[in-house]
Short mmCIF file of C-alpha atoms and ligand atoms in Angstrom, two decimals:
data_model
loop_
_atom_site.label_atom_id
_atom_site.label_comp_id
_atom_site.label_asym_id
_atom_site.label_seq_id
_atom_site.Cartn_x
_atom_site.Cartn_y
_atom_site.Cartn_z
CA UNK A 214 12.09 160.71 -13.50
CA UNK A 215 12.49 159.33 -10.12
CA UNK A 216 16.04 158.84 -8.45
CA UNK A 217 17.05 155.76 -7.91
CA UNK A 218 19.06 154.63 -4.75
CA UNK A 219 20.84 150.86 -4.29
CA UNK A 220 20.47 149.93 -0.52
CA UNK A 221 22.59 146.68 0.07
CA UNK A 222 21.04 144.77 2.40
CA UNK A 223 17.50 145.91 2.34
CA UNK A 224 15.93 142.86 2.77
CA UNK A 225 16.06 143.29 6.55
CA UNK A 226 16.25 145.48 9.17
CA UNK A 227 18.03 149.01 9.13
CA UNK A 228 17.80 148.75 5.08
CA UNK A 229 14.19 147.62 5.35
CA UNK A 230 13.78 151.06 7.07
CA UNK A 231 15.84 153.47 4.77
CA UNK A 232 14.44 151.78 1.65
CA UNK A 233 10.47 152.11 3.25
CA UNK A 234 11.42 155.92 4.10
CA UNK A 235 13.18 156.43 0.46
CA UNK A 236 9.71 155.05 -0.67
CA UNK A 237 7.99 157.42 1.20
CA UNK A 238 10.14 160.60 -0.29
CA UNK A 239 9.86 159.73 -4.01
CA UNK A 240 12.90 157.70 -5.08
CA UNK A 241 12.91 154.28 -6.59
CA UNK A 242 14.54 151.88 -4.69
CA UNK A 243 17.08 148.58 -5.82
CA UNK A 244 16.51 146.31 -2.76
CA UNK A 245 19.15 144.24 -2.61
CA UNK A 246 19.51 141.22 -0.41
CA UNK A 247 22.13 137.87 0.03
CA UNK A 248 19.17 134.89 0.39
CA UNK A 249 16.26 136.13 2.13
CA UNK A 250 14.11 136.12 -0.94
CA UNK A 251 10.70 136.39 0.96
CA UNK A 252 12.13 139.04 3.08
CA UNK A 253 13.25 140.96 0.49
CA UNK A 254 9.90 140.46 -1.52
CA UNK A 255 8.15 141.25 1.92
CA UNK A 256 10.30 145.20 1.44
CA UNK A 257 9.24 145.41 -1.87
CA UNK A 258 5.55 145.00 -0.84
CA UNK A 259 5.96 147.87 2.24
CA UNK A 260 7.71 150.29 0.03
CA UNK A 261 4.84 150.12 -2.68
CA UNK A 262 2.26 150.86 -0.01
CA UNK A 263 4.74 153.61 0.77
CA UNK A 264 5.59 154.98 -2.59
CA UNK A 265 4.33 158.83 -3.97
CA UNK A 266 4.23 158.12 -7.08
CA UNK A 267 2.74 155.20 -9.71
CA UNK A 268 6.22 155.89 -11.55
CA UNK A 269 8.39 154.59 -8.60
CA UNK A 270 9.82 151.28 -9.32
CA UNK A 271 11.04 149.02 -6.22
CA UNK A 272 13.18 146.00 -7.54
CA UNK A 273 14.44 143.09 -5.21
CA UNK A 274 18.09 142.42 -6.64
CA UNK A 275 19.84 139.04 -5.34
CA UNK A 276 23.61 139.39 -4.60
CA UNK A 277 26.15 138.55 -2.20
CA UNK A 278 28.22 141.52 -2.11
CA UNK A 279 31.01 140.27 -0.96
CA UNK A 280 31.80 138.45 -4.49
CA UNK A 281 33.20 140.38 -7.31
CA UNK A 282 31.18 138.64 -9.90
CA UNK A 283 28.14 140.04 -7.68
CA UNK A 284 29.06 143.12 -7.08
CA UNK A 285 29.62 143.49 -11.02
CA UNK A 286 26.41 141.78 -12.13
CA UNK A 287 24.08 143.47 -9.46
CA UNK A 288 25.33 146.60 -11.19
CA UNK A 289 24.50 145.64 -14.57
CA UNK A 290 21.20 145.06 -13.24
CA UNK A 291 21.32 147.79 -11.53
CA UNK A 292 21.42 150.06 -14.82
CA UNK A 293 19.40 147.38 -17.11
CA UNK A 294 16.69 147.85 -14.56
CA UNK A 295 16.18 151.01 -13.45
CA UNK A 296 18.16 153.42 -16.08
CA UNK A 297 20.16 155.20 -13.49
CA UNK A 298 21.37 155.41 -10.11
CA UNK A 299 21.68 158.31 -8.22
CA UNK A 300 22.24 156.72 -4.25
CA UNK A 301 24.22 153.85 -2.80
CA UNK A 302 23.82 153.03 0.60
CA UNK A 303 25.87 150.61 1.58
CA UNK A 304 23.63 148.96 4.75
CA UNK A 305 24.53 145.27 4.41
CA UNK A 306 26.79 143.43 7.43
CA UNK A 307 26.67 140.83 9.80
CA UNK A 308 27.93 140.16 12.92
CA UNK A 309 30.98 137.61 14.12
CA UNK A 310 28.75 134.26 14.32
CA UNK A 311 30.07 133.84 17.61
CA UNK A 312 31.10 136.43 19.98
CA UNK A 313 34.22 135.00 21.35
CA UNK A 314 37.20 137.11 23.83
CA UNK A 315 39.74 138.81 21.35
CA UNK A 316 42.01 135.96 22.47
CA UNK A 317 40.15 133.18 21.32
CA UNK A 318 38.51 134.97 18.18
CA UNK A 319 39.72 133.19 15.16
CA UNK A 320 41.01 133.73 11.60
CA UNK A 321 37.92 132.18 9.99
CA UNK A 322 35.68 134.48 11.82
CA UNK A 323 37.72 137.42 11.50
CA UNK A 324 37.93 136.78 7.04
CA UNK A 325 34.07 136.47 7.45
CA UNK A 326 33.09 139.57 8.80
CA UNK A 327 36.09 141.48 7.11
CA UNK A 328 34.92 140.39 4.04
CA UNK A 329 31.16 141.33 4.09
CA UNK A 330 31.48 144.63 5.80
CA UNK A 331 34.46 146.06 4.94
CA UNK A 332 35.88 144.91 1.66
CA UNK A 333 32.51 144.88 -0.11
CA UNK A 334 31.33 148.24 0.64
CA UNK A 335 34.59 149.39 -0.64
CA UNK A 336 34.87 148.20 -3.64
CA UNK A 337 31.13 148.16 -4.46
CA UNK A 338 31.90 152.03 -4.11
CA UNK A 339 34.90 151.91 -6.33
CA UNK A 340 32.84 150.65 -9.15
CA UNK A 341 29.67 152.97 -9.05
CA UNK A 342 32.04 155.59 -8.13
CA UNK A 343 33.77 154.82 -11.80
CA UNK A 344 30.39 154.40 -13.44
CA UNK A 345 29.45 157.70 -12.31
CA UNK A 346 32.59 159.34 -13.13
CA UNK A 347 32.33 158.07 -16.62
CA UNK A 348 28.67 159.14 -16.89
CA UNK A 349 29.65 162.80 -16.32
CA UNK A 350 29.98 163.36 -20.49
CA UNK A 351 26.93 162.38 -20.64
CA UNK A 352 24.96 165.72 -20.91
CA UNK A 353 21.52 164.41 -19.79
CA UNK A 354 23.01 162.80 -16.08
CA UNK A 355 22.11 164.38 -13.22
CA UNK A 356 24.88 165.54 -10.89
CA UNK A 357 24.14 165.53 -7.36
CA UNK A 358 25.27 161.60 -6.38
CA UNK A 359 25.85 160.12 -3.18
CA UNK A 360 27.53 157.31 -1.00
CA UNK A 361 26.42 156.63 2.38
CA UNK A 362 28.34 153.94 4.11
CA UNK A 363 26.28 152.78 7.48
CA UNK A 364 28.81 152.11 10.47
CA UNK A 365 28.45 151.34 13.90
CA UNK A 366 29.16 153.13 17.59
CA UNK A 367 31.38 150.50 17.12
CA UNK A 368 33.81 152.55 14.94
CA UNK A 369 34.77 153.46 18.12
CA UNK A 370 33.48 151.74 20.67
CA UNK A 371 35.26 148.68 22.07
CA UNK A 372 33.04 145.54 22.51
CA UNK A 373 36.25 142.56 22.92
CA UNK A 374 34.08 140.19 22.77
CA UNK A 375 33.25 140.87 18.82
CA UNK A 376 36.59 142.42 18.30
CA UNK A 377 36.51 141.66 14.05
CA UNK A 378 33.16 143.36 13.89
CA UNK A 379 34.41 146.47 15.46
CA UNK A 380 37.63 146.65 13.03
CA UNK A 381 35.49 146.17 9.95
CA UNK A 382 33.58 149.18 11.15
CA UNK A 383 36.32 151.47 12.05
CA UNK A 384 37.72 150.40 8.59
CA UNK A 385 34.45 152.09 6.92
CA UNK A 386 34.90 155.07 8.84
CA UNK A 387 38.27 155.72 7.19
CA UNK A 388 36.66 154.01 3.71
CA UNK A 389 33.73 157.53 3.62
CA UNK A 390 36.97 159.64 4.82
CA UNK A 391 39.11 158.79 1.85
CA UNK A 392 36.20 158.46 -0.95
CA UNK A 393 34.93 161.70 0.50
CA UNK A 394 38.25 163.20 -0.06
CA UNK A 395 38.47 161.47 -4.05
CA UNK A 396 35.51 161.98 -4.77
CA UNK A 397 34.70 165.73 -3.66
CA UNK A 398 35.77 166.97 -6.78
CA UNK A 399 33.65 164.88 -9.21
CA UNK A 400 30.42 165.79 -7.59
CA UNK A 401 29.80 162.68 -5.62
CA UNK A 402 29.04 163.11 -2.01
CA UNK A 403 30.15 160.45 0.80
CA UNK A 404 29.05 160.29 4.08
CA UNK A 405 29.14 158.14 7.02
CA UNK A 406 25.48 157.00 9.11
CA UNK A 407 26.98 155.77 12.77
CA UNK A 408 24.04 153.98 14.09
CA UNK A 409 23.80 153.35 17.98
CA UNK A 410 21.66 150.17 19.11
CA UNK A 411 18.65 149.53 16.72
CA UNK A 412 16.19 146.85 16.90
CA UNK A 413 17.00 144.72 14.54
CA UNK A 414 17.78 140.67 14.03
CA UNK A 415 20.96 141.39 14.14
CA UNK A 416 20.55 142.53 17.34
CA UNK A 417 17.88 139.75 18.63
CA UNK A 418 20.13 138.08 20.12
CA UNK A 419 21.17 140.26 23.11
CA UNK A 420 17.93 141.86 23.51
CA UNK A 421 17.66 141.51 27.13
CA UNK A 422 21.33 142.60 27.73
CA UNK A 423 20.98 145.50 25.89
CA UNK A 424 17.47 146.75 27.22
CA UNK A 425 18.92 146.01 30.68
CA UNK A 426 21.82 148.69 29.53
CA UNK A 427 19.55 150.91 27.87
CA UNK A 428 17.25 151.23 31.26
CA UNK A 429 20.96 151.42 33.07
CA UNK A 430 21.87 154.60 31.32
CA UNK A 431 23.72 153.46 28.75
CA UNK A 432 21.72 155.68 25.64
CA UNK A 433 20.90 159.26 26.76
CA UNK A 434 17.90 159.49 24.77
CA UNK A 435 16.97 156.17 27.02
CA UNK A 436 15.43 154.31 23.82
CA UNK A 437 16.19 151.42 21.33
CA UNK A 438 16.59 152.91 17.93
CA UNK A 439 14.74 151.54 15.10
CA UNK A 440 15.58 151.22 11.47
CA UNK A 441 13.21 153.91 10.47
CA UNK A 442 15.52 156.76 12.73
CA UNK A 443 18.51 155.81 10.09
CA UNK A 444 16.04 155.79 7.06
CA UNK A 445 15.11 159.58 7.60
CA UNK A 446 18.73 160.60 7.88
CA UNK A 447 19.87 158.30 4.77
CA UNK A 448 16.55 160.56 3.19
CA UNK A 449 17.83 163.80 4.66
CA UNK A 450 21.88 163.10 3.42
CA UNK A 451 20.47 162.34 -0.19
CA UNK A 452 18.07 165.01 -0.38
CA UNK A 453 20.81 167.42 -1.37
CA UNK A 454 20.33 169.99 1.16
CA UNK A 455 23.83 169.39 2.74
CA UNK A 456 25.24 171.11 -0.02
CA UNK A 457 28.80 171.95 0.82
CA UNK A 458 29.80 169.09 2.87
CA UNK A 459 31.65 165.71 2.28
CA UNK A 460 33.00 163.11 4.36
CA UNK A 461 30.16 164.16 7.50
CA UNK A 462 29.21 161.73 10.46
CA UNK A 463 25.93 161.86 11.44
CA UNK A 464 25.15 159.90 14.64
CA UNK A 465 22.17 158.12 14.49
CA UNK A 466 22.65 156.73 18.34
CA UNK A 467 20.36 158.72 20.84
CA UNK A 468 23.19 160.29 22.06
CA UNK A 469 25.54 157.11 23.22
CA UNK A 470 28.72 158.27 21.68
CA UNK A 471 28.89 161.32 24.43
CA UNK A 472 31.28 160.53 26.60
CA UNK A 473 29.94 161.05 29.82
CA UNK A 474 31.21 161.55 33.91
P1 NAP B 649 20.23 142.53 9.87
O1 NAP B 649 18.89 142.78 10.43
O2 NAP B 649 20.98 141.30 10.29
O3 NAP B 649 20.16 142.58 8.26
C1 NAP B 649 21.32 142.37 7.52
C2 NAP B 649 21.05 142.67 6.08
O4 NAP B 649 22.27 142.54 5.35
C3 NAP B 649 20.06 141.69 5.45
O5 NAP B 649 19.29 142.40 4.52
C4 NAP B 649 20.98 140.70 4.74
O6 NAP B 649 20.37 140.05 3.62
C5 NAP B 649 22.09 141.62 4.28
N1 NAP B 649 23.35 140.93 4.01
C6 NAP B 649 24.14 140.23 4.86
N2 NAP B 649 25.20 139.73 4.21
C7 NAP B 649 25.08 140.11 2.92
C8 NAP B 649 25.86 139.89 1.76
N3 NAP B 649 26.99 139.17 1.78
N4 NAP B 649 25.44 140.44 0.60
C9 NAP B 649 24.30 141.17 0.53
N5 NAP B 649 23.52 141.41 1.60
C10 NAP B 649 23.91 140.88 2.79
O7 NAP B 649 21.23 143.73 10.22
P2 NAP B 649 20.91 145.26 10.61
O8 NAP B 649 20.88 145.34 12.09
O9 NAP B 649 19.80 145.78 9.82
O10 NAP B 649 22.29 145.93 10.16
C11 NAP B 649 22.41 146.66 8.95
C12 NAP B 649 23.73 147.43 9.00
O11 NAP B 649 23.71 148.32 10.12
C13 NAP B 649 24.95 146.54 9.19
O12 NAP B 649 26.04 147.06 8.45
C14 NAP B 649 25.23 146.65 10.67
O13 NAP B 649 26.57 146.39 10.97
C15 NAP B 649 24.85 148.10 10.93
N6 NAP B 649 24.52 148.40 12.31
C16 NAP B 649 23.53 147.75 12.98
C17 NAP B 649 23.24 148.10 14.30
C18 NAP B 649 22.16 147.45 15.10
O14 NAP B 649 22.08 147.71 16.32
N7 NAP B 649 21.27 146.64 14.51
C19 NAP B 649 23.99 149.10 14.93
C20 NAP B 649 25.00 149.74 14.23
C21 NAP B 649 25.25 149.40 12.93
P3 NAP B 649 19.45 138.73 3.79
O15 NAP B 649 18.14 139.21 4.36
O16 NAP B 649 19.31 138.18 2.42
O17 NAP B 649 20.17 137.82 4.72
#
């Protein structure tokens, strides 16, 4: 039977990529998406063409994962659908609406983004994290699960002009630390993708600016990165063959996190 892997936010973008190159390897794949139906539909369509196998199921799955009701209802789904689930990735974030100084940034703004990409990937992963640990009597489960929370440069990078957006992403560097560390012992692995600048919408907006960095210098490997670059490491993490570790950063950046004279 194929594995199964949830990737919040596929619709678009960087979980358009891991969920085509999770197509690609073999595993079934729960798109979910917040209201981009045709989008979503349109990831669906790529990761059939994609697929290995006729017994690979792709489901789009509509929730806003920010909501509790949501998060409990996309799991039901989740499990009604496809059976199992052996992966979550949690992909899905947005950026501040506006990027404002850190002085003017407001409270409204700040809730927004805090909400989306740090709250919901938290306690998304406290509920499969429970499922799972629950479906360990159950002799014919498969052990080998894993979390993948997807994080920024800006974990650590200052940008004060989107200051919430880089606190919500240091916050999921510390969420994979301490679910590594809770969940190491029930056969769950965690680990944290910390993706540089990748072409994505999300990033349409400052496309110029950040080519004009790129061609400064800014990314060693002197390239945008593209959704695809995180999908093979998300494949790679899941694959199993990082056996013994837990709570891991991979940098997904073309080498922009090196600090450099
Ligand atoms: P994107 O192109 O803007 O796509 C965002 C995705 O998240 C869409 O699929 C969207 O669904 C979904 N989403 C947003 N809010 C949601 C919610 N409340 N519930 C469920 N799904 C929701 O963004 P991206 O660039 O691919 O970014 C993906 C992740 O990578 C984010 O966590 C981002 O912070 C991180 N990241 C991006 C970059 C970059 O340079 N692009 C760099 C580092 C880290 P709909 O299609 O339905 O709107």
């Amino acid at each position: 039977m194929n594995r199964v892997v949830l990737v919040t936010g596929g619709s678009r973008g960087i979980g358009r990529g891991i969920s085509t190159t999770l197509a690609s390897r073999g595993y079934s794949v729960a798109i979910n998406y917040a209201g981009n139906k045709e989008a979503a539909e349109l990831t669906k369509k790529q990761c059939t063409e994609a697929a290995m196998e006729q017994t690979q199921r792709f489901e789009i799955l509509q929730a806003d994962i920010s909501s509790q009701n949501d998060r409990l209802e996309l799991s039901e789904n989740i499990y009604n659908t496809f059976g199992r689930l052996d992966g979550l990735i949690n992909n899905a974030g947005i950026a501040p609406l506006e990027r404002a100084d850190l002085l003017e940034m407001d409270e409204k703004s700040y809730n927004r983004v805090m909400d989306v990409n740090l709250k919901a990937p938290f306690f998304l992963s406290q509920l499969i994290a429970k499922r799972w640990k629950n479906e360990k009597s159950i002799p014919s489960s498969e052990q080998n699960k894993t979390i993948i929370f997807i994080s920024s440069v800006s974990s650590e990078m200052v940008s004060i002009n989107r200051g919430e957006y880089c606190i919500s992403k240091a916050g999921i560097s510390m969420t994979s630390l301490l679910f590594a560390a809770r969940l190491a012992g029930e056969g769950i692995d965690v680990f944290e993708i910390r993706p540089g600048i990748i072409e994505t919408d999300m990033t349409a907006g400052v496309k110029t600016a950040y080519t004009n960095k790129i061609e400064a210098g800014l990314v060693p490997a002197a390239r945008w990165g593209l959704p695809e670059d995180i999908g093979k490491s998300a494949a790679a993490l899941l694959s199993g063959d990082f056996s013994f570790s837990t709570g891991s950063v991979i940098s997904v950046d073309g080498g922009m996190h090196i600090s450099r004279l």
